Amino acid sequence: MDLARFDTLIFDFGGVILDINPDLSRKKFAEMLGVENAKQLECQQVPQTYERGEINRNEFVQKINQIAKTSYSAKEILTAWNAMLLHYQPQRIEWIKQLRKTHKLLMLSNTNDAHFEFFHTKLQAEYGVTFYDLFDHVYLSNEMHLLKPSLEIFQTVIDEQKLNPQRTLFIEDTKENAEAAQKVGLQTLLIPRNSNFFEFFD
């Protein structure tokens, strides 16, 4: 991918900047709540509702306990929820720092306040920077009340930032999100989850 073709780079977060494994959280919830109750969280789209910002952290915890008929503390549930969040790779952070010197950088993530608090704190502790140091603007699904792969979330970013989609590259690890971005005209780089995005640059 020739970056000279682009003025703006939009980064997904999980699986692109931070290594993730959602199966670890699914396993934790299955152990805590029982397999069938854990499946109900997915069937009732509780995580998606949280990531759209339709419920807050306390309501997320309450909803899980309600479905499973349990009484776990917020700390116990959020520890299981955060289990999917793994490691930063130093080279990725360094590349982002360098890219900001030549490109407008945006982040667009499906996330929630518990995850953001966890991985933002981790970034500060390990690298001494915040996302607001690394990116010109950070777009979070729970604040936008929109989730990828909706076309609206991509169009909102394009409109607010006054982007030329042909000069904008979206870097993502999920095929359906990349395909949605293409539908609104964005150029895309689909990478395998947890791989190093910079290895795909010319």
mmCIF file of N, CA and C in Angstrom, residues 59-160:
data_model
loop_
_atom_site.group_PDB
_atom_site.id
_atom_site.type_symbol
_atom_site.label_atom_id
_atom_site.label_comp_id
_atom_site.label_asym_id
_atom_site.label_seq_id
_atom_site.Cartn_x
_atom_site.Cartn_y
_atom_site.Cartn_z
ATOM 1 N N GLU A 59 -25.547 -0.499 34.009
ATOM 2 C CA GLU A 59 -26.651 -1.213 33.364
ATOM 3 C C GLU A 59 -26.161 -2.464 32.646
ATOM 4 N N PHE A 60 -24.962 -2.404 32.098
ATOM 5 C CA PHE A 60 -24.342 -3.568 31.460
ATOM 6 C C PHE A 60 -24.149 -4.679 32.482
ATOM 7 N N VAL A 61 -23.604 -4.330 33.638
ATOM 8 C CA VAL A 61 -23.399 -5.308 34.713
ATOM 9 C C VAL A 61 -24.733 -5.871 35.188
ATOM 10 N N GLN A 62 -25.697 -4.989 35.386
ATOM 11 C CA GLN A 62 -27.017 -5.425 35.855
ATOM 12 C C GLN A 62 -27.684 -6.354 34.843
ATOM 13 N N LYS A 63 -27.546 -6.024 33.580
ATOM 14 C CA LYS A 63 -28.165 -6.837 32.520
ATOM 15 C C LYS A 63 -27.591 -8.247 32.505
ATOM 16 N N ILE A 64 -26.282 -8.356 32.669
ATOM 17 C CA ILE A 64 -25.634 -9.667 32.692
ATOM 18 C C ILE A 64 -26.114 -10.478 33.893
ATOM 19 N N ASN A 65 -26.136 -9.860 35.065
ATOM 20 C CA ASN A 65 -26.607 -10.570 36.255
ATOM 21 C C ASN A 65 -28.082 -10.960 36.130
ATOM 22 N N GLN A 66 -28.847 -10.100 35.488
ATOM 23 C CA GLN A 66 -30.276 -10.376 35.306
ATOM 24 C C GLN A 66 -30.484 -11.588 34.402
ATOM 25 N N ILE A 67 -29.762 -11.639 33.288
ATOM 26 C CA ILE A 67 -29.901 -12.746 32.350
ATOM 27 C C ILE A 67 -29.472 -14.058 32.995
ATOM 28 N N ALA A 68 -28.367 -14.013 33.730
ATOM 29 C CA ALA A 68 -27.794 -15.240 34.303
ATOM 30 C C ALA A 68 -28.336 -15.565 35.683
ATOM 31 N N LYS A 69 -29.160 -14.646 36.227
ATOM 32 C CA LYS A 69 -29.681 -14.827 37.598
ATOM 33 C C LYS A 69 -28.526 -15.018 38.580
ATOM 34 N N THR A 70 -27.534 -14.137 38.452
ATOM 35 C CA THR A 70 -26.361 -14.154 39.321
ATOM 36 C C THR A 70 -26.237 -12.801 40.015
ATOM 37 N N SER A 71 -25.223 -12.680 40.864
ATOM 38 C CA SER A 71 -25.023 -11.409 41.580
ATOM 39 C C SER A 71 -23.533 -11.074 41.650
ATOM 40 N N TYR A 72 -22.871 -11.202 40.498
ATOM 41 C CA TYR A 72 -21.456 -10.857 40.452
ATOM 42 C C TYR A 72 -21.276 -9.353 40.603
ATOM 43 N N SER A 73 -20.144 -8.973 41.190
ATOM 44 C CA SER A 73 -19.824 -7.551 41.349
ATOM 45 C C SER A 73 -19.432 -6.962 40.005
ATOM 46 N N ALA A 74 -19.478 -5.629 39.945
ATOM 47 C CA ALA A 74 -19.046 -4.955 38.722
ATOM 48 C C ALA A 74 -17.595 -5.297 38.412
ATOM 49 N N LYS A 75 -16.753 -5.369 39.433
ATOM 50 C CA LYS A 75 -15.343 -5.689 39.216
ATOM 51 C C LYS A 75 -15.174 -7.063 38.588
ATOM 52 N N GLU A 76 -15.915 -8.048 39.060
ATOM 53 C CA GLU A 76 -15.796 -9.404 38.521
ATOM 54 C C GLU A 76 -16.252 -9.470 37.067
ATOM 55 N N ILE A 77 -17.355 -8.826 36.780
ATOM 56 C CA ILE A 77 -17.872 -8.859 35.408
ATOM 57 C C ILE A 77 -16.968 -8.081 34.466
ATOM 58 N N LEU A 78 -16.484 -6.922 34.896
ATOM 59 C CA LEU A 78 -15.636 -6.118 34.015
ATOM 60 C C LEU A 78 -14.261 -6.745 33.820
ATOM 61 N N THR A 79 -13.786 -7.495 34.803
ATOM 62 C CA THR A 79 -12.529 -8.233 34.621
ATOM 63 C C THR A 79 -12.688 -9.274 33.519
ATOM 64 N N ALA A 80 -13.818 -9.975 33.521
ATOM 65 C CA ALA A 80 -14.093 -10.953 32.459
ATOM 66 C C ALA A 80 -14.263 -10.248 31.114
ATOM 67 N N TRP A 81 -14.939 -9.125 31.108
ATOM 68 C CA TRP A 81 -15.191 -8.359 29.890
ATOM 69 C C TRP A 81 -13.889 -7.832 29.293
ATOM 70 N N ASN A 82 -12.955 -7.441 30.158
ATOM 71 C CA ASN A 82 -11.678 -6.891 29.687
ATOM 72 C C ASN A 82 -10.653 -7.963 29.339
ATOM 73 N N ALA A 83 -10.977 -9.222 29.592
ATOM 74 C CA ALA A 83 -10.008 -10.307 29.355
ATOM 75 C C ALA A 83 -9.580 -10.379 27.897
ATOM 76 N N MET A 84 -10.424 -9.904 26.995
ATOM 77 C CA MET A 84 -10.101 -9.954 25.558
ATOM 78 C C MET A 84 -9.009 -8.978 25.154
ATOM 79 N N LEU A 85 -8.736 -7.983 25.995
ATOM 80 C CA LEU A 85 -7.776 -6.926 25.655
ATOM 81 C C LEU A 85 -6.377 -7.376 26.047
ATOM 82 N N LEU A 86 -5.489 -7.491 25.074
ATOM 83 C CA LEU A 86 -4.175 -8.082 25.310
ATOM 84 C C LEU A 86 -3.057 -7.047 25.312
ATOM 85 N N HIS A 87 -2.240 -7.001 24.259
ATOM 86 C CA HIS A 87 -0.990 -6.251 24.317
ATOM 87 C C HIS A 87 -0.866 -5.223 23.191
ATOM 88 N N TYR A 88 -0.181 -4.131 23.527
ATOM 89 C CA TYR A 88 0.303 -3.217 22.506
ATOM 90 C C TYR A 88 1.638 -3.752 21.977
ATOM 91 N N GLN A 89 1.933 -3.431 20.725
ATOM 92 C CA GLN A 89 3.238 -3.750 20.158
ATOM 93 C C GLN A 89 3.991 -2.432 19.970
ATOM 94 N N PRO A 90 5.170 -2.299 20.564
ATOM 95 C CA PRO A 90 5.895 -1.013 20.517
ATOM 96 C C PRO A 90 6.066 -0.444 19.113
ATOM 97 N N GLN A 91 6.327 -1.314 18.138
ATOM 98 C CA GLN A 91 6.553 -0.812 16.780
ATOM 99 C C GLN A 91 5.309 -0.146 16.205
ATOM 100 N N ARG A 92 4.130 -0.641 16.571
ATOM 101 C CA ARG A 92 2.890 -0.022 16.074
ATOM 102 C C ARG A 92 2.756 1.402 16.607
ATOM 103 N N ILE A 93 3.029 1.572 17.894
ATOM 104 C CA ILE A 93 2.917 2.900 18.495
ATOM 105 C C ILE A 93 3.928 3.844 17.853
ATOM 106 N N GLU A 94 5.134 3.377 17.617
ATOM 107 C CA GLU A 94 6.163 4.211 17.000
ATOM 108 C C GLU A 94 5.777 4.584 15.568
ATOM 109 N N TRP A 95 5.223 3.645 14.839
ATOM 110 C CA TRP A 95 4.783 3.944 13.474
ATOM 111 C C TRP A 95 3.690 5.012 13.472
ATOM 112 N N ILE A 96 2.753 4.910 14.395
ATOM 113 C CA ILE A 96 1.672 5.900 14.462
ATOM 114 C C ILE A 96 2.246 7.288 14.756
ATOM 115 N N LYS A 97 3.206 7.350 15.673
ATOM 116 C CA LYS A 97 3.851 8.633 15.976
ATOM 117 C C LYS A 97 4.482 9.236 14.726
ATOM 118 N N GLN A 98 5.149 8.408 13.948
ATOM 119 C CA GLN A 98 5.818 8.899 12.739
ATOM 120 C C GLN A 98 4.811 9.280 11.657
ATOM 121 N N LEU A 99 3.753 8.478 11.524
ATOM 122 C CA LEU A 99 2.748 8.746 10.493
ATOM 123 C C LEU A 99 2.011 10.051 10.740
ATOM 124 N N ARG A 100 1.890 10.427 12.000
ATOM 125 C CA ARG A 100 1.171 11.672 12.285
ATOM 126 C C ARG A 100 1.931 12.895 11.771
ATOM 127 N N LYS A 101 3.214 12.734 11.506
ATOM 128 C CA LYS A 101 4.004 13.838 10.962
ATOM 129 C C LYS A 101 3.686 14.087 9.488
ATOM 130 N N THR A 102 3.131 13.074 8.819
ATOM 131 C CA THR A 102 2.899 13.177 7.377
ATOM 132 C C THR A 102 1.432 13.060 6.971
ATOM 133 N N HIS A 103 0.584 12.569 7.867
ATOM 134 C CA HIS A 103 -0.816 12.320 7.548
ATOM 135 C C HIS A 103 -1.727 12.787 8.685
ATOM 136 N N LYS A 104 -2.947 13.058 8.322
ATOM 137 C CA LYS A 104 -3.988 13.247 9.326
ATOM 138 C C LYS A 104 -4.381 11.857 9.820
ATOM 139 N N LEU A 105 -4.384 11.653 11.142
ATOM 140 C CA LEU A 105 -4.685 10.345 11.702
ATOM 141 C C LEU A 105 -5.963 10.390 12.538
ATOM 142 N N LEU A 106 -6.847 9.438 12.281
ATOM 143 C CA LEU A 106 -8.092 9.296 13.026
ATOM 144 C C LEU A 106 -8.185 7.867 13.558
ATOM 145 N N MET A 107 -8.879 7.698 14.662
ATOM 146 C CA MET A 107 -9.172 6.356 15.168
ATOM 147 C C MET A 107 -10.691 6.188 15.201
ATOM 148 N N LEU A 108 -11.163 5.025 14.746
ATOM 149 C CA LEU A 108 -12.593 4.729 14.735
ATOM 150 C C LEU A 108 -12.776 3.336 15.306
ATOM 151 N N SER A 109 -13.355 3.265 16.504
ATOM 152 C CA SER A 109 -13.417 1.989 17.210
ATOM 153 C C SER A 109 -14.819 1.671 17.714
ATOM 154 N N ASN A 110 -15.224 0.421 17.518
ATOM 155 C CA ASN A 110 -16.385 -0.109 18.242
ATOM 156 C C ASN A 110 -15.911 -0.426 19.652
ATOM 157 N N THR A 111 -16.383 0.335 20.638
ATOM 158 C CA THR A 111 -15.891 0.135 21.994
ATOM 159 C C THR A 111 -16.915 0.626 23.008
ATOM 160 N N ASN A 112 -16.511 0.673 24.250
ATOM 161 C CA ASN A 112 -17.389 1.062 25.361
ATOM 162 C C ASN A 112 -16.523 1.706 26.428
ATOM 163 N N ASP A 113 -17.144 2.338 27.411
ATOM 164 C CA ASP A 113 -16.344 3.113 28.360
ATOM 165 C C ASP A 113 -15.429 2.249 29.221
ATOM 166 N N ALA A 114 -15.840 1.021 29.548
ATOM 167 C CA ALA A 114 -14.985 0.152 30.361
ATOM 168 C C ALA A 114 -13.736 -0.261 29.596
ATOM 169 N N HIS A 115 -13.903 -0.668 28.350
ATOM 170 C CA HIS A 115 -12.746 -1.038 27.532
ATOM 171 C C HIS A 115 -11.849 0.163 27.277
ATOM 172 N N PHE A 116 -12.450 1.302 26.942
ATOM 173 C CA PHE A 116 -11.633 2.470 26.635
ATOM 174 C C PHE A 116 -10.818 2.895 27.850
ATOM 175 N N GLU A 117 -11.442 2.886 29.012
ATOM 176 C CA GLU A 117 -10.721 3.253 30.229
ATOM 177 C C GLU A 117 -9.538 2.306 30.456
ATOM 178 N N PHE A 118 -9.761 1.019 30.233
ATOM 179 C CA PHE A 118 -8.716 0.013 30.447
ATOM 180 C C PHE A 118 -7.561 0.214 29.479
ATOM 181 N N PHE A 119 -7.867 0.276 28.162
ATOM 182 C CA PHE A 119 -6.749 0.318 27.221
ATOM 183 C C PHE A 119 -6.129 1.707 27.085
ATOM 184 N N HIS A 120 -6.877 2.752 27.445
ATOM 185 C CA HIS A 120 -6.287 4.089 27.441
ATOM 186 C C HIS A 120 -5.309 4.232 28.606
ATOM 187 N N THR A 121 -5.703 3.724 29.771
ATOM 188 C CA THR A 121 -4.825 3.743 30.941
ATOM 189 C C THR A 121 -3.569 2.922 30.682
ATOM 190 N N LYS A 122 -3.744 1.779 30.016
ATOM 191 C CA LYS A 122 -2.613 0.908 29.680
ATOM 192 C C LYS A 122 -1.640 1.625 28.741
ATOM 193 N N LEU A 123 -2.174 2.347 27.767
ATOM 194 C CA LEU A 123 -1.326 3.094 26.833
ATOM 195 C C LEU A 123 -0.521 4.162 27.573
ATOM 196 N N GLN A 124 -1.165 4.898 28.450
ATOM 197 C CA GLN A 124 -0.474 5.939 29.208
ATOM 198 C C GLN A 124 0.614 5.345 30.095
ATOM 199 N N ALA A 125 0.291 4.226 30.759
ATOM 200 C CA ALA A 125 1.247 3.613 31.679
ATOM 201 C C ALA A 125 2.460 3.051 30.953
ATOM 202 N N GLU A 126 2.236 2.472 29.776
ATOM 203 C CA GLU A 126 3.320 1.789 29.072
ATOM 204 C C GLU A 126 4.104 2.687 28.119
ATOM 205 N N TYR A 127 3.447 3.732 27.584
ATOM 206 C CA TYR A 127 4.099 4.545 26.549
ATOM 207 C C TYR A 127 4.118 6.042 26.862
ATOM 208 N N GLY A 128 3.449 6.442 27.919
ATOM 209 C CA GLY A 128 3.477 7.845 28.312
ATOM 210 C C GLY A 128 2.745 8.774 27.373
ATOM 211 N N VAL A 129 1.825 8.234 26.569
ATOM 212 C CA VAL A 129 1.026 9.045 25.655
ATOM 213 C C VAL A 129 -0.441 8.649 25.775
ATOM 214 N N THR A 130 -1.302 9.511 25.263
ATOM 215 C CA THR A 130 -2.724 9.205 25.202
ATOM 216 C C THR A 130 -3.122 9.072 23.738
ATOM 217 N N PHE A 131 -4.319 8.589 23.491
ATOM 218 C CA PHE A 131 -4.800 8.517 22.112
ATOM 219 C C PHE A 131 -4.916 9.899 21.498
ATOM 220 N N TYR A 132 -5.129 10.899 22.348
ATOM 221 C CA TYR A 132 -5.284 12.257 21.844
ATOM 222 C C TYR A 132 -3.937 12.868 21.480
ATOM 223 N N ASP A 133 -2.851 12.241 21.935
ATOM 224 C CA ASP A 133 -1.517 12.618 21.472
ATOM 225 C C ASP A 133 -1.211 11.976 20.125
ATOM 226 N N LEU A 134 -1.762 10.783 19.903
ATOM 227 C CA LEU A 134 -1.433 10.012 18.708
ATOM 228 C C LEU A 134 -2.323 10.343 17.514
ATOM 229 N N PHE A 135 -3.568 10.765 17.788
ATOM 230 C CA PHE A 135 -4.541 10.949 16.717
ATOM 231 C C PHE A 135 -5.104 12.371 16.714
ATOM 232 N N ASP A 136 -5.456 12.825 15.522
ATOM 233 C CA ASP A 136 -6.095 14.139 15.401
ATOM 234 C C ASP A 136 -7.509 14.116 15.965
ATOM 235 N N HIS A 137 -8.168 12.965 15.866
ATOM 236 C CA HIS A 137 -9.500 12.831 16.460
ATOM 237 C C HIS A 137 -9.756 11.352 16.736
ATOM 238 N N VAL A 138 -10.430 11.087 17.843
ATOM 239 C CA VAL A 138 -10.761 9.716 18.247
ATOM 240 C C VAL A 138 -12.276 9.559 18.213
ATOM 241 N N TYR A 139 -12.756 8.624 17.392
ATOM 242 C CA TYR A 139 -14.186 8.343 17.283
ATOM 243 C C TYR A 139 -14.497 7.014 17.965
ATOM 244 N N LEU A 140 -15.394 7.058 18.957
ATOM 245 C CA LEU A 140 -15.753 5.879 19.736
ATOM 246 C C LEU A 140 -17.238 5.585 19.544
ATOM 247 N N SER A 141 -17.547 4.341 19.262
ATOM 248 C CA SER A 141 -18.926 3.970 18.938
ATOM 249 C C SER A 141 -19.901 4.326 20.047
ATOM 250 N N ASN A 142 -19.491 4.132 21.303
ATOM 251 C CA ASN A 142 -20.427 4.381 22.408
ATOM 252 C C ASN A 142 -20.745 5.858 22.561
ATOM 253 N N GLU A 143 -19.837 6.733 22.101
ATOM 254 C CA GLU A 143 -20.100 8.165 22.126
ATOM 255 C C GLU A 143 -20.908 8.606 20.908
ATOM 256 N N MET A 144 -20.736 7.897 19.786
ATOM 257 C CA MET A 144 -21.430 8.247 18.541
ATOM 258 C C MET A 144 -22.819 7.602 18.475
ATOM 259 N N HIS A 145 -23.054 6.597 19.324
ATOM 260 C CA HIS A 145 -24.302 5.811 19.299
ATOM 261 C C HIS A 145 -24.504 5.151 17.935
ATOM 262 N N LEU A 146 -23.378 4.730 17.358
ATOM 263 C CA LEU A 146 -23.365 4.020 16.081
ATOM 264 C C LEU A 146 -22.307 2.935 16.156
ATOM 265 N N LEU A 147 -22.518 1.850 15.419
ATOM 266 C CA LEU A 147 -21.556 0.752 15.389
ATOM 267 C C LEU A 147 -21.140 0.455 13.955
ATOM 268 N N LYS A 148 -19.847 0.190 13.746
ATOM 269 C CA LYS A 148 -19.454 -0.435 12.489
ATOM 270 C C LYS A 148 -20.106 -1.816 12.441
ATOM 271 N N PRO A 149 -20.605 -2.268 11.321
ATOM 272 C CA PRO A 149 -20.378 -1.761 9.966
ATOM 273 C C PRO A 149 -21.492 -0.872 9.407
ATOM 274 N N SER A 150 -22.196 -0.106 10.230
ATOM 275 C CA SER A 150 -23.211 0.785 9.672
ATOM 276 C C SER A 150 -22.553 1.810 8.759
ATOM 277 N N LEU A 151 -23.188 2.118 7.660
ATOM 278 C CA LEU A 151 -22.633 3.113 6.747
ATOM 279 C C LEU A 151 -22.621 4.495 7.397
ATOM 280 N N GLU A 152 -23.576 4.726 8.277
ATOM 281 C CA GLU A 152 -23.711 6.047 8.899
ATOM 282 C C GLU A 152 -22.484 6.428 9.716
ATOM 283 N N ILE A 153 -21.877 5.455 10.379
ATOM 284 C CA ILE A 153 -20.722 5.795 11.225
ATOM 285 C C ILE A 153 -19.554 6.280 10.363
ATOM 286 N N PHE A 154 -19.367 5.645 9.206
ATOM 287 C CA PHE A 154 -18.294 6.075 8.303
ATOM 288 C C PHE A 154 -18.611 7.425 7.668
ATOM 289 N N GLN A 155 -19.874 7.604 7.271
ATOM 290 C CA GLN A 155 -20.259 8.871 6.642
ATOM 291 C C GLN A 155 -20.144 10.023 7.620
ATOM 292 N N THR A 156 -20.434 9.776 8.887
ATOM 293 C CA THR A 156 -20.303 10.812 9.910
ATOM 294 C C THR A 156 -18.863 11.291 10.011
ATOM 295 N N VAL A 157 -17.925 10.346 10.023
ATOM 296 C CA VAL A 157 -16.505 10.713 10.089
ATOM 297 C C VAL A 157 -16.100 11.502 8.845
ATOM 298 N N ILE A 158 -16.517 11.036 7.685
ATOM 299 C CA ILE A 158 -16.195 11.734 6.431
ATOM 300 C C ILE A 158 -16.718 13.165 6.458
ATOM 301 N N ASP A 159 -17.967 13.322 6.859
ATOM 302 C CA ASP A 159 -18.592 14.653 6.853
ATOM 303 C C ASP A 159 -17.958 15.573 7.892
ATOM 304 N N GLU A 160 -17.752 15.081 9.111
ATOM 305 C CA GLU A 160 -17.206 15.931 10.178
ATOM 306 C C GLU A 160 -15.779 16.369 9.879
#
